[in-house]
């Protein structure tokens, strides 16, 4: 039974489109994250939610909008997609946001903007 | 200065040797440190975490932390070809934010 699951796994879309990525965790964790991993494999945090509340919002274009309907779900909506948005997006969760606990990652969504 | 720095590699070691992976970080207030392994096309998975200065051993893996030098390392003993992956150092930094280094590619040659 998958702990952190993302859909879709692959997403190919044209510039200017709007797309969403969904994430769900069944670990009972309070905190969820979105990370972006670029072509150089650098994994950078985008957003963090704790119990549906936004706690970290990095310098991300406002075309990216996260939504957490409940603490088990964190979705990412991207408007007006650009070529530079092509990357692998990882959802993750942790027990809390104390920083003392590990993060569990989903399998990633490879987004390709053409 | 990047918050977490790693040598990108690749680091090549023969099978059975010790692989040494290093990481430095900029936030002196960091309290928790993690090593993740990421196989190509897969998601990161935790190998070890360390909170206190000194060494922490788990099987073939040893994490070493020196907060005064802002340095954390991972030693892999008896390296196996299956250890070939990218190793990501992660540091809890600046308000409970887990910051990752760019990763070191390890190649273990049989």
PDB file of N, CA, C and O in Angstrom, chain A residues 19-84:
ATOM      1  N   UNK A  19      -2.271  22.917 -15.597  1.00  0.00           N
ATOM      2  CA  UNK A  19      -2.306  21.514 -15.205  1.00  0.00           C
ATOM      3  C   UNK A  19      -2.258  21.383 -13.693  1.00  0.00           C
ATOM      4  O   UNK A  19      -1.785  22.278 -12.987  1.00  0.00           O
ATOM      5  N   UNK A  20      -2.718  20.232 -13.218  1.00  0.00           N
ATOM      6  CA  UNK A  20      -2.681  19.946 -11.779  1.00  0.00           C
ATOM      7  C   UNK A  20      -2.016  18.613 -11.512  1.00  0.00           C
ATOM      8  O   UNK A  20      -2.120  17.679 -12.315  1.00  0.00           O
ATOM      9  N   UNK A  21      -1.348  18.540 -10.383  1.00  0.00           N
ATOM     10  CA  UNK A  21      -0.769  17.304  -9.883  1.00  0.00           C
ATOM     11  C   UNK A  21      -1.384  17.041  -8.508  1.00  0.00           C
ATOM     12  O   UNK A  21      -1.476  17.965  -7.689  1.00  0.00           O
ATOM     13  N   UNK A  22      -1.769  15.790  -8.309  1.00  0.00           N
ATOM     14  CA  UNK A  22      -2.420  15.463  -7.036  1.00  0.00           C
ATOM     15  C   UNK A  22      -1.506  14.610  -6.170  1.00  0.00           C
ATOM     16  O   UNK A  22      -0.710  13.815  -6.680  1.00  0.00           O
ATOM     17  N   UNK A  23      -1.641  14.765  -4.870  1.00  0.00           N
ATOM     18  CA  UNK A  23      -0.830  13.993  -3.932  1.00  0.00           C
ATOM     19  C   UNK A  23      -1.674  13.589  -2.733  1.00  0.00           C
ATOM     20  O   UNK A  23      -2.446  14.407  -2.201  1.00  0.00           O
ATOM     21  N   UNK A  24      -1.476  12.352  -2.315  1.00  0.00           N
ATOM     22  CA  UNK A  24      -2.186  11.837  -1.157  1.00  0.00           C
ATOM     23  C   UNK A  24      -1.226  11.012  -0.319  1.00  0.00           C
ATOM     24  O   UNK A  24      -0.408  10.280  -0.854  1.00  0.00           O
ATOM     25  N   UNK A  25      -1.347  11.140   0.995  1.00  0.00           N
ATOM     26  CA  UNK A  25      -0.522  10.291   1.876  1.00  0.00           C
ATOM     27  C   UNK A  25      -1.440   9.581   2.878  1.00  0.00           C
ATOM     28  O   UNK A  25      -2.407  10.172   3.374  1.00  0.00           O
ATOM     29  N   UNK A  26      -1.104   8.314   3.134  1.00  0.00           N
ATOM     30  CA  UNK A  26      -1.908   7.508   4.061  1.00  0.00           C
ATOM     31  C   UNK A  26      -1.119   7.157   5.318  1.00  0.00           C
ATOM     32  O   UNK A  26      -1.388   6.142   5.965  1.00  0.00           O
ATOM     33  N   UNK A  27      -0.147   8.009   5.636  1.00  0.00           N
ATOM     34  CA  UNK A  27       0.712   7.763   6.803  1.00  0.00           C
ATOM     35  C   UNK A  27       0.207   8.450   8.059  1.00  0.00           C
ATOM     36  O   UNK A  27       0.799   8.286   9.124  1.00  0.00           O
ATOM     37  N   UNK A  28      -0.838   9.237   7.920  1.00  0.00           N
ATOM     38  CA  UNK A  28      -1.329   9.971   9.075  1.00  0.00           C
ATOM     39  C   UNK A  28      -0.461  11.161   9.448  1.00  0.00           C
ATOM     40  O   UNK A  28      -0.546  11.673  10.562  1.00  0.00           O
ATOM     41  N   UNK A  29       0.395  11.593   8.530  1.00  0.00           N
ATOM     42  CA  UNK A  29       1.289  12.716   8.802  1.00  0.00           C
ATOM     43  C   UNK A  29       0.549  14.042   8.791  1.00  0.00           C
ATOM     44  O   UNK A  29      -0.480  14.193   8.127  1.00  0.00           O
ATOM     45  N   UNK A  30       1.123  15.006   9.529  1.00  0.00           N
ATOM     46  CA  UNK A  30       0.519  16.334   9.583  1.00  0.00           C
ATOM     47  C   UNK A  30       1.057  17.279   8.513  1.00  0.00           C
ATOM     48  O   UNK A  30       0.415  18.266   8.178  1.00  0.00           O
ATOM     49  N   UNK A  31       2.260  17.001   8.023  1.00  0.00           N
ATOM     50  CA  UNK A  31       2.945  17.957   7.157  1.00  0.00           C
ATOM     51  C   UNK A  31       3.177  17.364   5.775  1.00  0.00           C
ATOM     52  O   UNK A  31       3.581  16.216   5.641  1.00  0.00           O
ATOM     53  N   UNK A  32       2.939  18.187   4.752  1.00  0.00           N
ATOM     54  CA  UNK A  32       3.171  17.768   3.375  1.00  0.00           C
ATOM     55  C   UNK A  32       3.929  18.854   2.628  1.00  0.00           C
ATOM     56  O   UNK A  32       3.878  20.036   3.000  1.00  0.00           O
ATOM     57  N   UNK A  33       4.628  18.430   1.587  1.00  0.00           N
ATOM     58  CA  UNK A  33       5.532  19.332   0.864  1.00  0.00           C
ATOM     59  C   UNK A  33       5.415  19.112  -0.645  1.00  0.00           C
ATOM     60  O   UNK A  33       5.073  18.030  -1.105  1.00  0.00           O
ATOM     61  N   UNK A  34       5.792  20.147  -1.369  1.00  0.00           N
ATOM     62  CA  UNK A  34       6.093  20.011  -2.790  1.00  0.00           C
ATOM     63  C   UNK A  34       7.550  20.432  -3.004  1.00  0.00           C
ATOM     64  O   UNK A  34       7.979  21.497  -2.538  1.00  0.00           O
ATOM     65  N   UNK A  35       8.269  19.546  -3.708  1.00  0.00           N
ATOM     66  CA  UNK A  35       9.638  19.826  -4.091  1.00  0.00           C
ATOM     67  C   UNK A  35       9.725  19.777  -5.616  1.00  0.00           C
ATOM     68  O   UNK A  35       9.008  19.025  -6.275  1.00  0.00           O
ATOM     69  N   UNK A  36      10.649  20.566  -6.159  1.00  0.00           N
ATOM     70  CA  UNK A  36      10.933  20.545  -7.590  1.00  0.00           C
ATOM     71  C   UNK A  36      12.365  20.070  -7.787  1.00  0.00           C
ATOM     72  O   UNK A  36      13.286  20.583  -7.129  1.00  0.00           O
ATOM     73  N   UNK A  37      12.544  19.087  -8.663  1.00  0.00           N
ATOM     74  CA  UNK A  37      13.886  18.616  -8.981  1.00  0.00           C
ATOM     75  C   UNK A  37      14.174  18.909 -10.439  1.00  0.00           C
ATOM     76  O   UNK A  37      13.529  18.366 -11.332  1.00  0.00           O
ATOM     77  N   UNK A  38      15.173  19.774 -10.662  1.00  0.00           N
ATOM     78  CA  UNK A  38      15.451  20.189 -12.024  1.00  0.00           C
ATOM     79  C   UNK A  38      16.360  19.177 -12.724  1.00  0.00           C
ATOM     80  O   UNK A  38      16.694  18.131 -12.171  1.00  0.00           O
ATOM     81  N   UNK A  39      16.778  19.525 -13.925  1.00  0.00           N
ATOM     82  CA  UNK A  39      17.567  18.592 -14.750  1.00  0.00           C
ATOM     83  C   UNK A  39      18.918  18.277 -14.138  1.00  0.00           C
ATOM     84  O   UNK A  39      19.526  17.256 -14.440  1.00  0.00           O
ATOM     85  N   UNK A  40      19.400  19.156 -13.249  1.00  0.00           N
ATOM     86  CA  UNK A  40      20.672  18.914 -12.573  1.00  0.00           C
ATOM     87  C   UNK A  40      20.472  18.172 -11.259  1.00  0.00           C
ATOM     88  O   UNK A  40      21.397  18.071 -10.452  1.00  0.00           O
ATOM     89  N   UNK A  41      19.273  17.661 -11.049  1.00  0.00           N
ATOM     90  CA  UNK A  41      18.941  16.829  -9.885  1.00  0.00           C
ATOM     91  C   UNK A  41      18.870  17.620  -8.585  1.00  0.00           C
ATOM     92  O   UNK A  41      18.834  17.032  -7.519  1.00  0.00           O
ATOM     93  N   UNK A  42      18.852  18.947  -8.675  1.00  0.00           N
ATOM     94  CA  UNK A  42      18.775  19.742  -7.464  1.00  0.00           C
ATOM     95  C   UNK A  42      17.344  19.757  -6.956  1.00  0.00           C
ATOM     96  O   UNK A  42      16.425  20.169  -7.682  1.00  0.00           O
ATOM     97  N   UNK A  43      17.154  19.317  -5.731  1.00  0.00           N
ATOM     98  CA  UNK A  43      15.830  19.189  -5.136  1.00  0.00           C
ATOM     99  C   UNK A  43      15.545  20.409  -4.269  1.00  0.00           C
ATOM    100  O   UNK A  43      16.202  20.623  -3.252  1.00  0.00           O
ATOM    101  N   UNK A  44      14.558  21.194  -4.678  1.00  0.00           N
ATOM    102  CA  UNK A  44      14.308  22.464  -3.999  1.00  0.00           C
ATOM    103  C   UNK A  44      12.876  22.530  -3.497  1.00  0.00           C
ATOM    104  O   UNK A  44      11.942  22.238  -4.242  1.00  0.00           O
ATOM    105  N   UNK A  45      12.730  22.938  -2.231  1.00  0.00           N
ATOM    106  CA  UNK A  45      11.391  23.005  -1.665  1.00  0.00           C
ATOM    107  C   UNK A  45      10.613  24.162  -2.290  1.00  0.00           C
ATOM    108  O   UNK A  45      11.164  25.225  -2.585  1.00  0.00           O
ATOM    109  N   UNK A  46       9.326  23.917  -2.517  1.00  0.00           N
ATOM    110  CA  UNK A  46       8.455  24.952  -3.041  1.00  0.00           C
ATOM    111  C   UNK A  46       7.469  25.405  -1.969  1.00  0.00           C
ATOM    112  O   UNK A  46       7.337  26.582  -1.673  1.00  0.00           O
ATOM    113  N   UNK A  47       6.747  24.445  -1.425  1.00  0.00           N
ATOM    114  CA  UNK A  47       5.701  24.730  -0.436  1.00  0.00           C
ATOM    115  C   UNK A  47       5.705  23.669   0.656  1.00  0.00           C
ATOM    116  O   UNK A  47       6.108  22.537   0.434  1.00  0.00           O
ATOM    117  N   UNK A  48       5.210  24.088   1.813  1.00  0.00           N
ATOM    118  CA  UNK A  48       4.994  23.150   2.896  1.00  0.00           C
ATOM    119  C   UNK A  48       3.688  23.503   3.588  1.00  0.00           C
ATOM    120  O   UNK A  48       3.412  24.684   3.842  1.00  0.00           O
ATOM    121  N   UNK A  49       2.903  22.491   3.895  1.00  0.00           N
ATOM    122  CA  UNK A  49       1.638  22.672   4.610  1.00  0.00           C
ATOM    123  C   UNK A  49       1.663  21.821   5.866  1.00  0.00           C
ATOM    124  O   UNK A  49       2.121  20.674   5.834  1.00  0.00           O
ATOM    125  N   UNK A  50       1.147  22.378   6.946  1.00  0.00           N
ATOM    126  CA  UNK A  50       0.973  21.605   8.158  1.00  0.00           C
ATOM    127  C   UNK A  50      -0.501  21.637   8.544  1.00  0.00           C
ATOM    128  O   UNK A  50      -1.042  22.720   8.801  1.00  0.00           O
ATOM    129  N   UNK A  51      -1.123  20.483   8.535  1.00  0.00           N
ATOM    130  CA  UNK A  51      -2.532  20.408   8.900  1.00  0.00           C
ATOM    131  C   UNK A  51      -3.366  21.419   8.112  1.00  0.00           C
ATOM    132  O   UNK A  51      -4.170  22.166   8.683  1.00  0.00           O
ATOM    133  N   UNK A  52      -3.154  21.447   6.831  1.00  0.00           N
ATOM    134  CA  UNK A  52      -3.873  22.288   5.865  1.00  0.00           C
ATOM    135  C   UNK A  52      -3.444  23.747   5.868  1.00  0.00           C
ATOM    136  O   UNK A  52      -3.942  24.534   5.068  1.00  0.00           O
ATOM    137  N   UNK A  53      -2.524  24.125   6.736  1.00  0.00           N
ATOM    138  CA  UNK A  53      -2.078  25.517   6.791  1.00  0.00           C
ATOM    139  C   UNK A  53      -0.737  25.677   6.088  1.00  0.00           C
ATOM    140  O   UNK A  53       0.197  24.902   6.343  1.00  0.00           O
ATOM    141  N   UNK A  54      -0.618  26.702   5.243  1.00  0.00           N
ATOM    142  CA  UNK A  54       0.630  26.971   4.547  1.00  0.00           C
ATOM    143  C   UNK A  54       1.665  27.481   5.534  1.00  0.00           C
ATOM    144  O   UNK A  54       1.425  28.453   6.247  1.00  0.00           O
ATOM    145  N   UNK A  55       2.829  26.819   5.599  1.00  0.00           N
ATOM    146  CA  UNK A  55       3.875  27.256   6.516  1.00  0.00           C
ATOM    147  C   UNK A  55       5.161  27.649   5.799  1.00  0.00           C
ATOM    148  O   UNK A  55       5.956  28.405   6.337  1.00  0.00           O
ATOM    149  N   UNK A  56       5.390  27.119   4.629  1.00  0.00           N
ATOM    150  CA  UNK A  56       6.553  27.518   3.839  1.00  0.00           C
ATOM    151  C   UNK A  56       6.092  27.821   2.431  1.00  0.00           C
ATOM    152  O   UNK A  56       5.398  27.029   1.808  1.00  0.00           O
ATOM    153  N   UNK A  57       6.481  28.992   1.945  1.00  0.00           N
ATOM    154  CA  UNK A  57       6.170  29.389   0.581  1.00  0.00           C
ATOM    155  C   UNK A  57       7.448  30.006   0.029  1.00  0.00           C
ATOM    156  O   UNK A  57       7.739  31.166   0.300  1.00  0.00           O
ATOM    157  N   UNK A  58       8.212  29.212  -0.684  1.00  0.00           N
ATOM    158  CA  UNK A  58       9.475  29.708  -1.208  1.00  0.00           C
ATOM    159  C   UNK A  58       9.222  30.664  -2.368  1.00  0.00           C
ATOM    160  O   UNK A  58       8.078  30.905  -2.757  1.00  0.00           O
ATOM    161  N   UNK A  59      10.297  31.190  -2.895  1.00  0.00           N
ATOM    162  CA  UNK A  59      10.166  32.135  -4.005  1.00  0.00           C
ATOM    163  C   UNK A  59       9.767  31.364  -5.255  1.00  0.00           C
ATOM    164  O   UNK A  59      10.612  30.905  -6.023  1.00  0.00           O
ATOM    165  N   UNK A  60       8.479  31.202  -5.405  1.00  0.00           N
ATOM    166  CA  UNK A  60       7.923  30.444  -6.513  1.00  0.00           C
ATOM    167  C   UNK A  60       6.973  31.367  -7.268  1.00  0.00           C
ATOM    168  O   UNK A  60       6.227  32.117  -6.640  1.00  0.00           O
ATOM    169  N   UNK A  61       6.993  31.348  -8.608  1.00  0.00           N
ATOM    170  CA  UNK A  61       6.041  32.201  -9.356  1.00  0.00           C
ATOM    171  C   UNK A  61       4.613  31.940  -8.905  1.00  0.00           C
ATOM    172  O   UNK A  61       4.236  30.807  -8.582  1.00  0.00           O
ATOM    173  N   UNK A  62       3.820  32.996  -8.883  1.00  0.00           N
ATOM    174  CA  UNK A  62       2.449  32.813  -8.402  1.00  0.00           C
ATOM    175  C   UNK A  62       1.576  32.049  -9.391  1.00  0.00           C
ATOM    176  O   UNK A  62       0.370  31.868  -9.153  1.00  0.00           O
ATOM    177  N   UNK A  63       2.160  31.587 -10.476  1.00  0.00           N
ATOM    178  CA  UNK A  63       1.455  30.651 -11.362  1.00  0.00           C
ATOM    179  C   UNK A  63       1.285  29.293 -10.684  1.00  0.00           C
ATOM    180  O   UNK A  63       0.471  28.480 -11.107  1.00  0.00           O
ATOM    181  N   UNK A  64       2.079  29.063  -9.641  1.00  0.00           N
ATOM    182  CA  UNK A  64       1.996  27.809  -8.891  1.00  0.00           C
ATOM    183  C   UNK A  64       1.107  28.035  -7.669  1.00  0.00           C
ATOM    184  O   UNK A  64       1.399  28.910  -6.845  1.00  0.00           O
ATOM    185  N   UNK A  65       0.052  27.262  -7.561  1.00  0.00           N
ATOM    186  CA  UNK A  65      -0.827  27.428  -6.409  1.00  0.00           C
ATOM    187  C   UNK A  65      -1.115  26.063  -5.781  1.00  0.00           C
ATOM    188  O   UNK A  65      -1.730  25.201  -6.397  1.00  0.00           O
ATOM    189  N   UNK A  66      -0.653  25.886  -4.547  1.00  0.00           N
ATOM    190  CA  UNK A  66      -0.945  24.636  -3.833  1.00  0.00           C
ATOM    191  C   UNK A  66      -2.306  24.732  -3.161  1.00  0.00           C
ATOM    192  O   UNK A  66      -2.765  25.823  -2.817  1.00  0.00           O
ATOM    193  N   UNK A  67      -2.907  23.555  -2.958  1.00  0.00           N
ATOM    194  CA  UNK A  67      -4.169  23.520  -2.212  1.00  0.00           C
ATOM    195  C   UNK A  67      -4.213  22.263  -1.380  1.00  0.00           C
ATOM    196  O   UNK A  67      -3.907  21.180  -1.876  1.00  0.00           O
ATOM    197  N   UNK A  68      -4.594  22.416  -0.139  1.00  0.00           N
ATOM    198  CA  UNK A  68      -4.661  21.271   0.768  1.00  0.00           C
ATOM    199  C   UNK A  68      -6.076  21.163   1.309  1.00  0.00           C
ATOM    200  O   UNK A  68      -6.425  21.825   2.294  1.00  0.00           O
ATOM    201  N   UNK A  69      -6.905  20.327   0.705  1.00  0.00           N
ATOM    202  CA  UNK A  69      -8.293  20.189   1.165  1.00  0.00           C
ATOM    203  C   UNK A  69      -8.387  19.538   2.547  1.00  0.00           C
ATOM    204  O   UNK A  69      -9.333  19.803   3.289  1.00  0.00           O
ATOM    205  N   UNK A  70      -7.426  18.689   2.863  1.00  0.00           N
ATOM    206  CA  UNK A  70      -7.321  18.091   4.191  1.00  0.00           C
ATOM    207  C   UNK A  70      -5.865  17.684   4.374  1.00  0.00           C
ATOM    208  O   UNK A  70      -5.072  17.766   3.441  1.00  0.00           O
ATOM    209  N   UNK A  71      -5.509  17.242   5.563  1.00  0.00           N
ATOM    210  CA  UNK A  71      -4.083  17.043   5.837  1.00  0.00           C
ATOM    211  C   UNK A  71      -3.498  15.850   5.109  1.00  0.00           C
ATOM    212  O   UNK A  71      -2.293  15.679   5.082  1.00  0.00           O
ATOM    213  N   UNK A  72      -4.336  15.032   4.495  1.00  0.00           N
ATOM    214  CA  UNK A  72      -3.834  13.880   3.746  1.00  0.00           C
ATOM    215  C   UNK A  72      -3.632  14.183   2.267  1.00  0.00           C
ATOM    216  O   UNK A  72      -3.106  13.341   1.537  1.00  0.00           O
ATOM    217  N   UNK A  73      -4.027  15.356   1.832  1.00  0.00           N
ATOM    218  CA  UNK A  73      -3.944  15.696   0.416  1.00  0.00           C
ATOM    219  C   UNK A  73      -3.293  17.065   0.225  1.00  0.00           C
ATOM    220  O   UNK A  73      -3.573  18.012   0.968  1.00  0.00           O
ATOM    221  N   UNK A  74      -2.427  17.122  -0.774  1.00  0.00           N
ATOM    222  CA  UNK A  74      -1.827  18.394  -1.165  1.00  0.00           C
ATOM    223  C   UNK A  74      -1.689  18.383  -2.677  1.00  0.00           C
ATOM    224  O   UNK A  74      -0.935  17.576  -3.228  1.00  0.00           O
ATOM    225  N   UNK A  75      -2.424  19.253  -3.327  1.00  0.00           N
ATOM    226  CA  UNK A  75      -2.410  19.313  -4.782  1.00  0.00           C
ATOM    227  C   UNK A  75      -1.637  20.539  -5.236  1.00  0.00           C
ATOM    228  O   UNK A  75      -1.473  21.514  -4.484  1.00  0.00           O
ATOM    229  N   UNK A  76      -1.140  20.475  -6.459  1.00  0.00           N
ATOM    230  CA  UNK A  76      -0.392  21.593  -7.029  1.00  0.00           C
ATOM    231  C   UNK A  76      -0.983  21.945  -8.375  1.00  0.00           C
ATOM    232  O   UNK A  76      -1.035  21.100  -9.272  1.00  0.00           O
ATOM    233  N   UNK A  77      -1.441  23.175  -8.493  1.00  0.00           N
ATOM    234  CA  UNK A  77      -1.989  23.631  -9.756  1.00  0.00           C
ATOM    235  C   UNK A  77      -1.009  24.628 -10.381  1.00  0.00           C
ATOM    236  O   UNK A  77      -0.497  25.509  -9.684  1.00  0.00           O
ATOM    237  N   UNK A  78      -0.769  24.469 -11.661  1.00  0.00           N
ATOM    238  CA  UNK A  78       0.173  25.350 -12.351  1.00  0.00           C
ATOM    239  C   UNK A  78      -0.535  25.996 -13.528  1.00  0.00           C
ATOM    240  O   UNK A  78      -1.063  25.292 -14.400  1.00  0.00           O
ATOM    241  N   UNK A  79      -0.560  27.310 -13.543  1.00  0.00           N
ATOM    242  CA  UNK A  79      -1.184  28.068 -14.636  1.00  0.00           C
ATOM    243  C   UNK A  79      -0.139  28.487 -15.667  1.00  0.00           C
ATOM    244  O   UNK A  79       1.045  28.662 -15.339  1.00  0.00           O
ATOM    245  N   UNK A  80      -0.595  28.661 -16.886  1.00  0.00           N
ATOM    246  CA  UNK A  80       0.243  29.241 -17.950  1.00  0.00           C
ATOM    247  C   UNK A  80       1.641  28.610 -17.976  1.00  0.00           C
ATOM    248  O   UNK A  80       2.659  29.297 -17.825  1.00  0.00           O
ATOM    249  N   UNK A  81       1.679  27.332 -18.175  1.00  0.00           N
ATOM    250  CA  UNK A  81       2.940  26.591 -18.107  1.00  0.00           C
ATOM    251  C   UNK A  81       3.979  27.140 -19.066  1.00  0.00           C
ATOM    252  O   UNK A  81       3.680  27.529 -20.199  1.00  0.00           O
ATOM    253  N   UNK A  82       5.231  27.159 -18.587  1.00  0.00           N
ATOM    254  CA  UNK A  82       6.368  27.639 -19.365  1.00  0.00           C
ATOM    255  C   UNK A  82       7.375  26.501 -19.533  1.00  0.00           C
ATOM    256  O   UNK A  82       7.374  25.533 -18.767  1.00  0.00           O
ATOM    257  N   UNK A  83       8.254  26.658 -20.532  1.00  0.00           N
ATOM    258  CA  UNK A  83       9.261  25.629 -20.795  1.00  0.00           C
ATOM    259  C   UNK A  83      10.095  25.347 -19.545  1.00  0.00           C
ATOM    260  O   UNK A  83      10.439  24.197 -19.253  1.00  0.00           O
ATOM    261  N   UNK A  84      10.409  26.400 -18.796  1.00  0.00           N
ATOM    262  CA  UNK A  84      11.246  26.255 -17.605  1.00  0.00           C
ATOM    263  C   UNK A  84      10.583  25.511 -16.461  1.00  0.00           C
ATOM    264  O   UNK A  84      11.234  25.192 -15.467  1.00  0.00           O
TER     265      UNK A  84
END
